[in-house]
mmCIF file of C-alpha atoms and ligand atoms in Angstrom:
data_model
loop_
_atom_site.group_PDB
_atom_site.id
_atom_site.type_symbol
_atom_site.label_atom_id
_atom_site.label_comp_id
_atom_site.label_asym_id
_atom_site.label_seq_id
_atom_site.Cartn_x
_atom_site.Cartn_y
_atom_site.Cartn_z
ATOM 1 C CA UNK A 242 -18.668 14.414 -1.616
ATOM 2 C CA UNK A 243 -17.644 16.456 -5.013
ATOM 3 C CA UNK A 244 -14.517 18.269 -3.505
ATOM 4 C CA UNK A 245 -11.086 17.413 -5.067
ATOM 5 C CA UNK A 246 -9.089 14.429 -3.439
ATOM 6 C CA UNK A 247 -5.784 14.958 -4.862
ATOM 7 C CA UNK A 248 -3.659 17.004 -2.710
ATOM 8 C CA UNK A 249 -0.849 18.012 -5.267
ATOM 9 C CA UNK A 250 -3.725 19.364 -7.546
ATOM 10 C CA UNK A 251 -4.567 22.055 -4.962
ATOM 11 C CA UNK A 252 -3.385 25.494 -4.647
ATOM 12 C CA UNK A 253 -1.852 26.233 -1.110
ATOM 13 C CA UNK A 254 -4.944 28.220 0.382
ATOM 14 C CA UNK A 255 -7.372 25.247 -0.678
ATOM 15 C CA UNK A 256 -4.824 22.542 1.004
ATOM 16 C CA UNK A 257 -4.591 24.905 4.055
ATOM 17 C CA UNK A 258 -8.469 25.167 4.486
ATOM 18 C CA UNK A 259 -9.021 21.195 3.871
ATOM 19 C CA UNK A 260 -6.273 20.456 6.441
ATOM 20 C CA UNK A 261 -8.116 22.905 9.109
ATOM 21 C CA UNK A 262 -11.455 21.136 8.283
ATOM 22 C CA UNK A 263 -10.114 18.079 9.663
ATOM 23 C CA UNK A 264 -10.028 16.474 6.159
ATOM 24 C CA UNK A 265 -8.270 12.870 6.421
ATOM 25 C CA UNK A 266 -4.803 12.750 4.674
ATOM 26 C CA UNK A 267 -4.270 9.630 2.969
ATOM 27 C CA UNK A 268 -0.467 8.804 2.448
ATOM 28 C CA UNK A 269 0.251 6.040 -0.346
ATOM 29 C CA UNK A 270 3.189 4.133 0.260
ATOM 30 C CA UNK A 271 4.327 2.246 -2.758
ATOM 31 C CA UNK A 272 7.326 0.595 -4.514
ATOM 32 C CA UNK A 273 9.043 0.416 -7.738
ATOM 33 C CA UNK A 274 9.289 -3.428 -8.247
ATOM 34 C CA UNK A 275 9.202 -6.140 -10.645
ATOM 35 C CA UNK A 276 5.581 -7.812 -10.945
ATOM 36 C CA UNK A 277 6.254 -10.716 -13.226
ATOM 37 C CA UNK A 278 6.557 -10.564 -16.919
ATOM 38 C CA UNK A 279 2.936 -9.621 -17.178
ATOM 39 C CA UNK A 280 2.677 -6.490 -15.035
ATOM 40 C CA UNK A 281 3.914 -3.143 -14.418
ATOM 41 C CA UNK A 282 6.602 -1.825 -12.058
ATOM 42 C CA UNK A 283 4.293 0.645 -10.478
ATOM 43 C CA UNK A 284 1.729 -1.741 -9.432
ATOM 44 C CA UNK A 285 2.411 -1.273 -5.568
ATOM 45 C CA UNK A 286 1.928 2.372 -5.700
ATOM 46 C CA UNK A 287 -0.683 2.237 -8.139
ATOM 47 C CA UNK A 288 -3.196 -0.139 -6.012
ATOM 48 C CA UNK A 289 -2.865 2.014 -2.653
ATOM 49 C CA UNK A 290 -3.231 5.344 -4.514
ATOM 50 C CA UNK A 291 -6.442 4.168 -6.183
ATOM 51 C CA UNK A 292 -7.749 2.757 -3.299
ATOM 52 C CA UNK A 293 -7.249 5.997 -1.081
ATOM 53 C CA UNK A 294 -8.977 7.837 -3.862
ATOM 54 C CA UNK A 295 -12.056 5.923 -3.454
ATOM 55 C CA UNK A 296 -12.050 6.294 0.269
ATOM 56 C CA UNK A 297 -10.902 9.803 -0.043
ATOM 57 C CA UNK A 298 -14.219 10.468 -2.120
ATOM 58 C CA UNK A 299 -16.330 9.295 0.624
ATOM 59 C CA UNK A 300 -14.990 10.586 3.702
ATOM 60 C CA UNK A 301 -13.970 14.256 2.483
ATOM 61 C CA UNK A 302 -10.458 13.429 2.490
ATOM 62 C CA UNK A 303 -7.187 14.056 0.405
ATOM 63 C CA UNK A 304 -4.916 11.900 -1.212
ATOM 64 C CA UNK A 305 -1.251 13.124 -0.626
ATOM 65 C CA UNK A 306 1.449 12.209 -3.385
ATOM 66 C CA UNK A 307 2.511 8.697 -2.590
ATOM 67 C CA UNK A 308 6.276 7.448 -2.028
ATOM 68 C CA UNK A 309 6.952 5.751 -5.161
ATOM 69 C CA UNK A 310 10.303 3.618 -3.751
ATOM 70 C CA UNK A 311 9.930 0.998 -1.489
ATOM 71 C CA UNK A 312 11.817 -0.809 1.073
ATOM 72 C CA UNK A 313 14.360 -3.676 -0.178
ATOM 73 C CA UNK A 314 12.251 -6.098 -2.125
ATOM 74 C CA UNK A 315 13.004 -9.488 -0.534
ATOM 75 C CA UNK A 316 13.280 -12.655 -2.333
ATOM 76 C CA UNK A 317 10.164 -14.365 -0.479
ATOM 77 C CA UNK A 318 7.676 -11.546 -0.673
ATOM 78 C CA UNK A 319 8.756 -9.652 -3.836
ATOM 79 C CA UNK A 320 11.177 -11.372 -5.750
ATOM 80 C CA UNK A 321 14.024 -9.785 -4.367
ATOM 81 C CA UNK A 322 16.990 -7.440 -5.818
ATOM 82 C CA UNK A 323 17.986 -9.882 -8.428
ATOM 83 C CA UNK A 324 15.215 -8.703 -11.018
ATOM 84 C CA UNK A 325 15.891 -5.835 -13.300
ATOM 85 C CA UNK A 326 13.516 -2.871 -12.686
ATOM 86 C CA UNK A 327 13.145 -3.131 -9.024
ATOM 87 C CA UNK A 328 14.764 -0.020 -7.304
ATOM 88 C CA UNK A 329 15.239 -0.246 -3.784
ATOM 89 C CA UNK A 330 15.856 2.175 -0.685
ATOM 90 C CA UNK A 331 16.800 1.073 2.573
ATOM 91 C CA UNK A 332 14.610 0.514 5.519
ATOM 92 C CA UNK A 333 16.294 3.705 6.918
ATOM 93 C CA UNK A 334 15.841 5.745 4.181
ATOM 94 C CA UNK A 335 12.059 4.856 3.792
ATOM 95 C CA UNK A 336 11.255 5.459 7.561
ATOM 96 C CA UNK A 337 13.059 8.720 7.301
ATOM 97 C CA UNK A 338 10.802 9.777 4.466
ATOM 98 C CA UNK A 339 7.531 8.460 6.642
ATOM 99 C CA UNK A 340 8.849 10.502 9.559
ATOM 100 C CA UNK A 341 9.573 13.792 7.802
ATOM 101 C CA UNK A 342 6.146 14.013 6.119
ATOM 102 C CA UNK A 343 4.598 13.435 9.043
ATOM 103 C CA UNK A 344 6.349 15.953 11.084
ATOM 104 C CA UNK A 345 5.881 18.443 8.260
ATOM 105 C CA UNK A 346 2.160 17.870 8.098
ATOM 106 C CA UNK A 347 1.799 17.982 11.760
ATOM 107 C CA UNK A 348 3.799 21.246 12.195
ATOM 108 C CA UNK A 349 0.872 22.654 9.379
ATOM 109 C CA UNK A 350 -1.820 21.358 11.902
ATOM 110 C CA UNK A 351 -2.735 18.059 10.079
ATOM 111 C CA UNK A 352 -4.098 15.979 12.716
ATOM 112 C CA UNK A 353 -5.442 12.955 10.815
ATOM 113 C CA UNK A 354 -3.310 10.829 8.602
ATOM 114 C CA UNK A 355 -3.989 7.619 7.077
ATOM 115 C CA UNK A 356 -1.100 5.441 5.397
ATOM 116 C CA UNK A 357 -2.186 2.938 2.872
ATOM 117 C CA UNK A 358 0.400 0.561 2.158
ATOM 118 C CA UNK A 359 0.828 -1.643 -0.912
ATOM 119 C CA UNK A 360 4.146 -3.133 -0.523
ATOM 120 C CA UNK A 361 4.780 -5.953 2.185
ATOM 121 C CA UNK A 362 8.429 -4.790 2.956
ATOM 122 C CA UNK A 363 7.250 -1.283 3.720
ATOM 123 C CA UNK A 364 5.375 -2.635 6.619
ATOM 124 C CA UNK A 365 7.836 -2.225 9.504
ATOM 125 C CA UNK A 366 9.800 0.633 8.170
ATOM 126 C CA UNK A 367 6.446 2.547 8.348
ATOM 127 C CA UNK A 368 5.890 1.784 11.807
ATOM 128 C CA UNK A 369 9.502 3.122 12.423
ATOM 129 C CA UNK A 370 8.814 6.068 10.512
ATOM 130 C CA UNK A 371 5.671 6.758 12.627
ATOM 131 C CA UNK A 372 7.590 5.907 15.909
ATOM 132 C CA UNK A 373 10.291 8.227 14.814
ATOM 133 C CA UNK A 374 7.538 11.072 14.030
ATOM 134 C CA UNK A 375 6.106 10.580 17.294
ATOM 135 C CA UNK A 376 9.634 11.042 19.150
ATOM 136 C CA UNK A 377 10.508 14.245 16.912
ATOM 137 C CA UNK A 378 7.278 15.889 17.604
ATOM 138 C CA UNK A 379 7.270 14.905 21.392
ATOM 139 C CA UNK A 380 4.967 12.306 22.719
ATOM 140 C CA UNK A 381 3.052 14.942 24.602
ATOM 141 C CA UNK A 382 2.750 17.433 21.872
ATOM 142 C CA UNK A 383 1.547 14.619 19.437
ATOM 143 C CA UNK A 384 -1.409 13.764 21.344
ATOM 144 C CA UNK A 385 -3.754 15.423 19.256
ATOM 145 C CA UNK A 386 -2.447 13.658 16.088
ATOM 146 C CA UNK A 387 -3.834 10.241 14.922
ATOM 147 C CA UNK A 388 -2.024 8.234 12.625
ATOM 148 C CA UNK A 389 -3.818 5.132 11.039
ATOM 149 C CA UNK A 390 -1.543 2.569 9.365
ATOM 150 C CA UNK A 391 -3.504 0.339 6.890
ATOM 151 C CA UNK A 392 -2.006 -2.578 4.460
ATOM 152 C CA UNK A 393 -4.513 -2.530 1.716
ATOM 153 C CA UNK A 394 -4.572 -6.568 1.627
ATOM 154 C CA UNK A 395 -5.498 -6.541 5.294
ATOM 155 C CA UNK A 396 -8.784 -4.729 4.293
ATOM 156 C CA UNK A 397 -9.955 -7.901 2.170
ATOM 157 C CA UNK A 398 -13.074 -9.792 3.908
ATOM 158 C CA UNK A 399 -12.446 -13.520 4.459
ATOM 159 C CA UNK A 400 -15.604 -14.451 2.746
ATOM 160 C CA UNK A 401 -14.174 -12.316 -0.382
ATOM 161 C CA UNK A 402 -10.817 -14.576 -0.230
ATOM 162 C CA UNK A 403 -13.073 -17.557 -0.203
ATOM 163 C CA UNK A 404 -14.391 -16.501 -3.396
ATOM 164 C CA UNK A 405 -11.518 -15.421 -5.393
ATOM 165 C CA UNK A 406 -9.615 -18.850 -3.928
ATOM 166 C CA UNK A 407 -12.058 -21.675 -3.726
ATOM 167 C CA UNK A 408 -9.033 -23.798 -3.479
ATOM 168 C CA UNK A 409 -7.466 -21.794 -0.660
ATOM 169 C CA UNK A 410 -5.628 -18.584 -0.263
ATOM 170 C CA UNK A 411 -1.928 -18.972 -0.680
ATOM 171 C CA UNK A 412 -1.164 -15.842 1.796
ATOM 172 C CA UNK A 413 -0.078 -12.294 1.187
ATOM 173 C CA UNK A 414 3.579 -13.114 1.257
ATOM 174 C CA UNK A 415 3.302 -15.202 -1.670
ATOM 175 C CA UNK A 416 0.854 -13.314 -3.437
ATOM 176 C CA UNK A 417 3.307 -10.875 -5.141
ATOM 177 C CA UNK A 418 2.292 -10.348 -8.868
ATOM 178 C CA UNK A 419 -0.057 -13.015 -8.264
ATOM 179 C CA UNK A 420 -4.084 -13.267 -8.122
ATOM 180 C CA UNK A 421 -4.866 -10.452 -5.975
ATOM 181 C CA UNK A 422 -2.684 -7.743 -7.424
ATOM 182 C CA UNK A 423 -3.287 -8.890 -10.979
ATOM 183 C CA UNK A 424 -7.115 -8.905 -10.423
ATOM 184 C CA UNK A 425 -7.312 -5.273 -8.939
ATOM 185 C CA UNK A 426 -4.738 -4.043 -11.879
ATOM 186 C CA UNK A 427 -7.305 -5.632 -14.439
ATOM 187 C CA UNK A 428 -10.071 -4.085 -12.815
ATOM 188 C CA UNK A 429 -7.959 -0.502 -12.505
ATOM 189 C CA UNK A 430 -5.409 -0.538 -14.920
ATOM 190 C CA UNK A 431 -6.101 -3.057 -17.458
ATOM 191 C CA UNK A 432 -3.495 -1.507 -20.213
ATOM 192 C CA UNK A 433 -0.842 -2.041 -17.492
ATOM 193 C CA UNK A 434 -1.272 -5.936 -17.625
ATOM 194 C CA UNK A 435 -0.801 -8.202 -20.397
ATOM 195 C CA UNK A 436 -1.562 -11.985 -19.326
ATOM 196 C CA UNK A 437 -0.456 -13.218 -22.800
ATOM 197 C CA UNK A 438 2.878 -12.743 -21.000
ATOM 198 C CA UNK A 439 2.110 -14.521 -17.688
ATOM 199 C CA UNK A 440 4.387 -17.298 -17.063
ATOM 200 C CA UNK A 441 3.328 -20.160 -14.975
ATOM 201 C CA UNK A 442 6.411 -21.155 -12.732
ATOM 202 C CA UNK A 443 4.985 -20.682 -9.577
ATOM 203 C CA UNK A 444 4.059 -21.236 -6.720
ATOM 204 C CA UNK A 445 7.251 -20.929 -5.041
ATOM 205 C CA UNK A 446 8.084 -23.161 -2.197
ATOM 206 C CA UNK A 447 10.425 -21.405 0.203
ATOM 207 C CA UNK A 448 12.633 -22.844 2.836
ATOM 208 C CA UNK A 449 12.056 -21.939 6.354
ATOM 209 C CA UNK A 450 15.063 -19.553 6.631
ATOM 210 C CA UNK A 451 16.961 -17.045 4.397
ATOM 211 C CA UNK A 452 20.315 -17.197 2.909
ATOM 212 C CA UNK A 453 22.421 -13.922 2.283
ATOM 213 C CA UNK A 454 23.819 -12.706 -0.005
ATOM 214 C CA UNK A 455 22.653 -15.199 -2.633
ATOM 215 C CA UNK A 456 18.783 -15.466 -3.325
ATOM 216 C CA UNK A 457 17.227 -18.598 -2.869
ATOM 217 C CA UNK A 458 16.978 -20.595 -6.002
ATOM 218 C CA UNK A 459 13.463 -21.218 -5.344
ATOM 219 C CA UNK A 460 12.359 -17.669 -6.688
ATOM 220 C CA UNK A 461 10.142 -18.476 -9.767
ATOM 221 C CA UNK A 462 12.253 -17.085 -12.657
ATOM 222 C CA UNK A 463 9.148 -14.966 -13.636
ATOM 223 C CA UNK A 464 9.177 -13.243 -10.291
ATOM 224 C CA UNK A 465 5.356 -14.173 -9.654
ATOM 225 C CA UNK A 466 5.788 -15.845 -6.695
ATOM 226 C CA UNK A 467 2.193 -17.648 -6.390
ATOM 227 C CA UNK A 468 0.165 -18.130 -9.402
ATOM 228 C CA UNK A 469 -1.637 -15.466 -12.026
ATOM 229 C CA UNK A 470 -4.318 -18.247 -13.121
ATOM 230 C CA UNK A 471 -7.549 -17.295 -11.986
ATOM 231 C CA UNK A 472 -7.093 -13.306 -12.066
ATOM 232 C CA UNK A 473 -9.870 -11.495 -13.540
ATOM 233 C CA UNK A 474 -11.171 -7.829 -13.558
ATOM 234 C CA UNK A 475 -14.297 -8.897 -11.792
ATOM 235 C CA UNK A 476 -12.551 -10.444 -8.813
ATOM 236 C CA UNK A 477 -10.265 -7.178 -8.821
ATOM 237 C CA UNK A 478 -13.760 -5.056 -8.215
ATOM 238 C CA UNK A 479 -14.620 -7.532 -5.315
ATOM 239 C CA UNK A 480 -11.038 -6.898 -3.829
ATOM 240 C CA UNK A 481 -11.125 -3.122 -4.345
ATOM 241 C CA UNK A 482 -14.528 -2.890 -2.792
ATOM 242 C CA UNK A 483 -13.565 -4.238 0.319
ATOM 243 C CA UNK A 484 -10.436 -2.127 0.586
ATOM 244 C CA UNK A 485 -12.165 0.898 -0.133
ATOM 245 C CA UNK A 486 -15.231 -0.120 2.288
ATOM 246 C CA UNK A 487 -12.696 -1.101 4.766
ATOM 247 C CA UNK A 488 -10.722 2.025 4.991
ATOM 248 C CA UNK A 489 -14.079 4.047 4.828
ATOM 249 C CA UNK A 490 -15.270 2.275 8.149
ATOM 250 C CA UNK A 491 -11.722 2.832 9.700
ATOM 251 C CA UNK A 492 -12.032 6.338 9.190
ATOM 252 C CA UNK A 493 -15.512 6.702 10.208
ATOM 253 C CA UNK A 494 -14.770 4.883 13.546
ATOM 254 C CA UNK A 495 -11.623 6.783 14.261
ATOM 255 C CA UNK A 496 -12.417 10.224 13.015
ATOM 256 C CA UNK A 497 -16.313 10.524 14.170
ATOM 257 C CA UNK A 498 -16.846 14.027 13.145
ATOM 258 C CA UNK A 499 -16.115 13.398 9.560
HETATM 259 ZN ZN1 ZN B 109 3.037 -5.877 -5.276
HETATM 260 MN MN1 MN B 110 5.998 -5.129 -3.322
#
């Protein structure tokens, strides 16, 4: 497919035509959040946007401008608010942004929407935003609309995780700024990663409860919740390929006419 994939670069008649023809619309959901001393604040938007672009090229889709601010970073999954650089928005605000975008796309006859999320804390606010959009549109009127919600890490196959983590996968919550994200960023945007700045003070070992307002002392000072050791561009390419293929498969299954 050689059609342009970035929605924001199209003139309106072209956007209108592509939407009318049923192009799946990918909405990247990110954050501006610390990702250790070694990696860029925009990682959580860079990754889902790049994955969406790769998938969109294969299915004739369009990638919408992403949401660059995420629901509040939490200590156990993103380091939390104590780190300079992170800019949080509330779950309520985030879900209303998702709701408003879906409602306006539906008003403009878009019927195939795929959210591609790159920030753990966005999961439930995204679900809430989708539900609010369905309420606002009206459940009956929304029957012709399909919204697919994807967290990119869920597309990674078990076999690939076993190759990347021969000693065992620590789980996605602890993967913040760690091997998965660092490897994918090394593959995509190596200029945004500086492994010489990586500090090896993880992995975090969290207690099975949360404490407010003081974040737990168990958050590693670097902001990396697990480990960066073993990150490599080659692994990043395996991971990105899984994410791309996974989304292409989902879109082809859910939107069979293309
Ligand atoms: Zn991240
Ligand atoms: Mn995040």
